Amino acid sequence: MLDIAEELHRWVEQGREFAVATVVAVGGSAPRQPGAALAVDSDGTAIGSVSGGCVEGAVYELCQQALEDGRTVLESFGYSDEDAFAVGLTCGGIIDILVTPVRGGVFPAALAAAVSGEAAALARIVSGPEDLLGQALLVRPDGSYEGGLGGHPELDRTAAGEARAMLDAGRTGTVGIGADGSRCGQPVTLLVESSVPAPRMIVFGAIDFASALVRVGKFLGYHVTVCDARPVFATKLRFPDADEIVVEWPHRYLESTEVDSRTVLCVLTHDAKFDVPLLEIALRLPVAYVGAMGSRRTHEDRNKRLREVGVTELELARLRSPIGLDLGARTPEETALSIGAEIVANRRGGSGVSLTGAHTPIHHDVPREPTGRIGSVA
């Protein structure tokens, strides 16, 4: 549900009643992952998506019903060979969807946290005792929490600990709590949605290719910084879409700024006096991606210089250079697309080859098994 937090936050501020349908588990090839949501307000306005179109109509009706009767339901959708007209996923997958009327509780605070970029996790019971279905906790990074999962303090504490661990990793997904840990007599399954600040993309080199890459980075959900030592080029006028523009020698800035395991570093300067000291630092940082622009000749010369300053072969193996996937790109926009595609492939474990004729999975993320093989729970 946090994937549509901005619009839902506006609905809360406007006092609109609404119900949210959230994907809580998937099996096989499903178009959306846990946390994806569709919301419907009392006027019939809908936002978001849970299946890319396959079951949206049926889920829309479930949301309307939830608004009328105030009940939370868990519904499973799959493909049926026996009934060609049944509502299901044409891709052959199975999804479990939790439909909840949103009327106060911790939901407004969770939406506000997501919109403001504050780190927090929303944990909801999606499988377990009928009377606990949909109960929610909002968990903060320090382990504090608000809300409750049905009057079971031990369950709240156990769930808060599990949610905090997932929040620390920036993960959204399901986690099971055994009967002993739940203290409610039955095991429960939680959907934990983590709201964390956007990952960083730092683009070094204020060139025309950087301007296109900034737009791609924003499209992919990154907080984008442009860094260049030349003030005449590193300007807001040239990079209006950037979140931040820094005039500083690239290696000095990288030494002083915060990065993490989700950060991507794109070195577009292709100038040895900038590249070598910058990459010497970058290749030793625990970041997700380090890519550098340049021809193959530039790449070989740069690697030689990096070895001379002590960069190891293991560290060099982390460098994506020449940067981007082979798309035959020519223009700044095409090049930015190839860089963005490589970043996504690196993040998701993709091969970068054409899906046509390939025998690899379309979605490389390994989903958890659906929780709701019981049909629907009211």
XYZ file of C-alpha atoms in Angstrom:
378
model
C 0.000 0.000 0.000
C 2.943 2.317 0.560
C 3.613 2.283 -3.195
C 0.640 4.661 -3.591
C 1.217 6.516 -0.317
C 1.311 10.024 -1.768
C -2.207 9.895 -3.193
C -3.596 7.997 -0.206
C -2.088 10.594 2.129
C -4.033 13.267 0.235
C -7.205 11.201 0.617
C -6.645 11.015 4.374
C -6.112 14.779 4.589
C -9.314 15.318 2.604
C -11.257 13.033 4.959
C -12.137 10.526 2.238
C -13.065 6.970 3.194
C -11.351 4.251 1.179
C -10.404 0.581 1.059
C -7.033 -0.804 0.000
C -6.325 -4.100 -1.726
C -2.712 -5.193 -1.235
C -0.795 -8.057 -2.807
C 0.424 -10.104 0.168
C 1.917 -13.152 -1.587
C 2.588 -14.437 -5.099
C 3.287 -17.784 -6.717
C 4.623 -18.466 -10.199
C 4.790 -15.646 -12.730
C 2.794 -12.789 -11.225
C 2.914 -9.195 -12.542
C 3.138 -7.409 -9.164
C 5.046 -8.222 -5.994
C 3.929 -8.100 -2.331
C 3.105 -4.552 -1.268
C 1.579 -3.503 -4.603
C -1.839 -1.987 -3.987
C -5.075 -0.708 -5.490
C -7.291 1.674 -3.522
C -10.925 2.678 -4.051
C -12.658 5.560 -2.275
C -16.321 5.968 -1.416
C -16.933 7.888 -4.661
C -15.586 4.976 -6.724
C -12.272 6.603 -7.638
C -9.488 4.032 -8.035
C -5.707 4.380 -7.976
C -2.889 1.842 -8.161
C -2.776 -1.715 -9.473
C -2.448 -5.236 -8.113
C -2.169 -7.287 -11.300
C -1.492 -5.060 -14.285
C -5.125 -5.445 -15.361
C -5.934 -9.177 -15.042
C -8.087 -9.057 -11.920
C -8.508 -5.331 -11.302
C -12.275 -5.413 -11.891
C -12.885 -8.118 -9.312
C -10.581 -6.449 -6.788
C -12.337 -3.118 -7.348
C -15.624 -4.782 -6.375
C -14.023 -6.303 -3.277
C -12.875 -2.839 -2.206
C -16.361 -1.445 -2.668
C -17.782 -4.297 -0.611
C -15.223 -3.676 2.136
C -16.287 -0.031 2.278
C -19.915 -1.103 2.684
C -19.536 -3.806 5.342
C -16.272 -2.751 6.998
C -14.848 -6.281 6.788
C -11.307 -7.327 5.868
C -11.011 -10.214 3.390
C -8.186 -12.304 1.960
C -8.776 -13.501 -1.590
C -6.688 -15.701 -3.916
C -6.623 -15.323 -7.695
C -5.124 -17.841 -10.098
C -5.487 -19.213 -13.597
C -8.173 -21.811 -14.255
C -7.957 -24.101 -17.283
C -11.387 -25.516 -16.463
C -13.226 -22.199 -16.502
C -12.058 -19.899 -19.296
C -14.287 -17.110 -17.999
C -13.078 -17.237 -14.401
C -11.358 -14.190 -12.967
C -7.656 -14.995 -12.832
C -4.142 -14.262 -14.001
C -3.490 -14.959 -17.667
C 0.230 -15.222 -16.872
C -0.443 -18.446 -14.966
C 0.584 -17.132 -11.564
C -1.302 -16.955 -8.292
C -1.671 -13.922 -6.039
C -3.167 -13.445 -2.590
C -4.787 -10.066 -1.988
C -5.776 -8.567 1.347
C -8.634 -6.054 1.144
C -8.929 -3.693 4.099
C -11.212 -0.705 4.795
C -8.940 2.092 6.038
C -10.522 3.965 8.920
C -7.909 5.467 11.180
C -5.526 3.322 13.192
C -1.853 3.462 12.229
C -2.492 3.809 8.511
C -2.465 7.645 8.351
C 0.850 7.728 10.254
C 2.328 5.070 7.938
C 1.284 7.041 4.869
C 2.678 10.285 6.297
C 6.009 8.570 7.019
C 6.230 7.215 3.476
C 5.427 10.595 1.909
C 7.994 12.427 4.047
C 10.733 9.876 3.344
C 10.861 8.788 6.978
C 12.010 5.233 7.689
C 9.160 3.110 9.064
C 7.594 -0.316 8.528
C 3.907 -1.183 8.343
C 3.278 -4.739 9.556
C -0.121 -6.350 8.979
C -1.479 -9.807 9.750
C -2.401 -11.426 6.447
C -2.878 -15.015 7.604
C -3.887 -16.406 10.988
C -6.854 -16.190 13.342
C -9.852 -14.687 11.617
C -10.326 -11.922 14.162
C -6.725 -10.700 13.726
C -6.730 -10.435 9.923
C -5.634 -6.961 8.825
C -4.515 -5.782 12.294
C -1.496 -3.486 11.946
C 1.595 -2.092 13.658
C 3.752 0.847 12.607
C 7.373 0.156 13.562
C 10.173 2.743 13.750
C 13.917 2.159 13.211
C 14.582 2.361 16.968
C 12.161 -0.522 17.586
C 9.327 1.588 18.999
C 5.893 0.936 17.568
C 2.286 2.062 17.632
C -0.947 0.268 16.943
C -1.631 -3.329 17.889
C -2.281 -6.790 16.508
C -5.373 -7.661 18.486
C -4.618 -7.314 22.172
C -1.668 -9.704 22.369
C 1.354 -7.768 23.760
C 3.767 -10.643 23.102
C 2.601 -10.851 19.494
C 3.105 -7.096 19.145
C 6.661 -7.313 20.493
C 7.568 -10.296 18.329
C 6.073 -8.703 15.218
C 7.826 -5.399 15.928
C 11.165 -7.205 16.137
C 10.601 -8.988 12.814
C 9.430 -5.782 11.131
C 12.407 -3.830 12.429
C 14.790 -6.412 10.957
C 13.117 -6.101 7.560
C 13.126 -2.302 7.836
C 16.868 -2.333 8.532
C 17.324 -4.248 5.259
C 14.848 -2.028 3.375
C 12.788 -5.106 2.459
C 9.092 -5.595 1.814
C 7.695 -9.122 2.116
C 6.067 -11.680 4.372
C 7.363 -13.302 7.541
C 5.839 -16.063 9.642
C 5.524 -16.103 13.420
C 4.943 -19.468 15.079
C 2.187 -20.170 17.569
C 4.596 -19.822 20.491
C 5.822 -16.449 19.300
C 2.345 -15.196 18.499
C 0.862 -16.079 21.910
C -2.534 -16.260 20.250
C -2.675 -20.007 19.888
C -2.072 -20.074 16.121
C 0.777 -19.112 13.800
C 0.366 -15.873 11.885
C 1.875 -14.405 8.727
C 2.816 -10.736 8.544
C 3.179 -8.556 5.478
C 5.870 -6.016 6.272
C 6.067 -2.970 3.998
C 9.242 -0.973 4.520
C 9.274 2.732 3.812
C 12.864 3.904 3.496
C 14.454 7.006 1.947
C 15.020 6.722 -1.785
C 18.338 5.101 -2.755
C 21.031 7.452 -4.001
C 22.394 7.829 -7.507
C 25.489 10.009 -7.671
C 26.438 11.158 -11.164
C 29.985 12.459 -11.488
C 30.585 14.733 -14.479
C 28.230 17.540 -15.488
C 28.035 16.647 -19.179
C 25.095 16.314 -21.572
C 24.928 12.556 -20.987
C 24.581 13.275 -17.265
C 21.477 15.372 -17.841
C 19.734 12.449 -19.540
C 20.939 10.027 -16.849
C 19.506 12.278 -14.129
C 16.068 11.942 -15.724
C 16.392 8.159 -15.963
C 17.572 7.994 -12.353
C 14.567 9.977 -11.154
C 12.276 7.738 -13.209
C 13.779 4.684 -11.471
C 13.132 6.220 -8.047
C 16.605 7.412 -7.082
C 17.570 10.552 -5.183
C 19.994 11.957 -7.751
C 23.079 14.066 -7.038
C 25.269 15.605 -9.741
C 28.864 16.353 -8.752
C 31.494 18.229 -10.776
C 34.462 20.379 -9.845
C 33.602 22.960 -12.531
C 31.012 25.506 -11.316
C 30.276 26.741 -14.819
C 28.845 23.310 -15.737
C 27.370 22.101 -12.430
C 24.318 24.383 -12.341
C 20.618 24.003 -11.636
C 19.873 25.466 -15.046
C 21.679 22.574 -16.737
C 20.296 19.923 -14.383
C 16.798 21.020 -13.329
C 15.708 17.457 -12.469
C 18.574 16.745 -10.066
C 17.778 16.640 -6.351
C 21.184 18.037 -5.494
C 24.082 19.665 -7.332
C 27.534 19.690 -5.742
C 30.520 21.719 -6.929
C 33.512 19.799 -5.594
C 36.274 17.496 -6.731
C 34.503 14.138 -7.143
C 36.823 12.095 -4.915
C 36.621 14.659 -2.119
C 32.846 14.663 -2.236
C 32.672 10.856 -2.243
C 34.949 10.738 0.805
C 32.611 13.012 2.763
C 29.113 11.923 1.710
C 27.008 9.018 2.992
C 26.478 5.957 0.807
C 24.990 2.525 1.482
C 24.403 -0.829 -0.141
C 21.695 0.624 -2.435
C 23.782 3.540 -3.750
C 24.801 3.607 -7.424
C 27.810 5.604 -8.626
C 28.017 6.672 -12.279
C 31.342 8.174 -13.366
C 30.867 10.075 -16.619
C 33.909 12.385 -16.453
C 36.198 10.065 -18.509
C 39.156 12.215 -17.487
C 41.993 10.479 -15.635
C 42.593 13.329 -13.206
C 39.000 12.934 -11.980
C 38.415 9.223 -12.618
C 41.414 7.596 -10.949
C 41.208 9.159 -7.463
C 37.419 8.825 -7.543
C 37.341 5.164 -8.577
C 40.121 4.290 -6.153
C 37.667 5.242 -3.401
C 34.457 4.075 -5.088
C 35.620 0.501 -5.724
C 36.306 0.043 -2.013
C 32.900 1.234 -0.838
C 29.978 -1.133 -0.050
C 27.755 0.311 -2.793
C 25.449 -1.491 -5.234
C 26.991 -0.359 -8.509
C 30.031 1.474 -9.854
C 30.081 2.305 -13.561
C 32.463 4.452 -15.609
C 32.027 5.945 -19.076
C 34.669 5.812 -21.775
C 35.870 3.962 -24.842
C 37.561 0.586 -24.556
C 40.913 2.331 -24.967
C 39.995 4.701 -22.136
C 38.906 1.723 -20.070
C 42.229 -0.084 -20.526
C 44.245 3.051 -19.738
C 42.090 3.760 -16.670
C 42.505 0.203 -15.373
C 46.278 0.490 -15.802
C 46.333 3.700 -13.781
C 44.119 2.186 -11.095
C 46.427 -0.809 -10.719
C 49.358 1.584 -10.353
C 47.710 3.242 -7.332
C 47.039 -0.091 -5.663
C 43.541 -1.089 -6.775
C 43.358 -4.898 -6.715
C 42.000 -7.172 -9.437
C 39.117 -8.131 -7.139
C 38.229 -4.457 -6.707
C 38.557 -3.823 -10.457
C 36.144 -6.675 -11.129
C 33.404 -4.572 -9.518
C 33.770 -1.835 -12.141
C 31.156 -1.726 -14.923
C 33.152 -0.221 -17.764
C 32.431 0.739 -20.449
C 29.258 1.669 -18.601
C 25.826 0.400 -19.673
C 24.361 -2.488 -21.658
C 24.999 -2.966 -25.371
C 21.950 -1.301 -26.930
C 23.844 0.337 -29.767
C 23.135 3.642 -28.022
C 24.249 6.896 -29.645
C 22.341 9.817 -28.136
C 22.567 10.938 -24.494
C 19.050 9.628 -23.910
C 19.819 6.225 -25.440
C 23.044 6.009 -23.437
C 21.225 6.924 -20.239
C 18.703 4.173 -20.982
C 21.499 1.622 -21.411
C 23.033 2.683 -18.071
C 19.669 2.516 -16.325
C 19.041 -0.929 -17.807
C 22.380 -2.188 -16.492
C 21.624 -0.803 -13.033
C 18.250 -2.595 -12.977
C 19.789 -5.855 -14.255
C 22.478 -5.624 -11.583
C 19.895 -4.971 -8.862
C 17.463 -7.697 -9.934
C 19.916 -10.342 -11.130
C 18.966 -10.043 -14.796
C 21.195 -11.256 -17.619
C 20.683 -8.277 -19.922
C 19.927 -10.541 -22.902
C 16.770 -10.345 -25.012
C 13.818 -12.271 -23.572
C 12.911 -13.424 -27.076
C 14.221 -16.963 -27.449
C 15.681 -16.993 -23.942
C 14.860 -19.701 -21.418
C 15.562 -17.622 -18.330
C 12.863 -16.449 -15.863
C 11.220 -13.116 -16.683
C 11.229 -12.133 -13.013
C 14.490 -13.002 -11.262
C 13.288 -12.102 -7.756
C 12.383 -15.338 -5.957
C 8.856 -14.901 -4.536
C 7.567 -16.460 -1.347
C 4.778 -18.983 -1.640
C 1.286 -17.492 -1.375
C -0.248 -17.638 2.090
C -3.905 -17.823 1.197
C -4.508 -21.164 -0.461
C -7.647 -21.202 1.704
C -9.620 -19.080 -0.757
C -11.096 -16.111 1.073
C -11.364 -15.278 4.738
C -14.010 -12.890 5.994
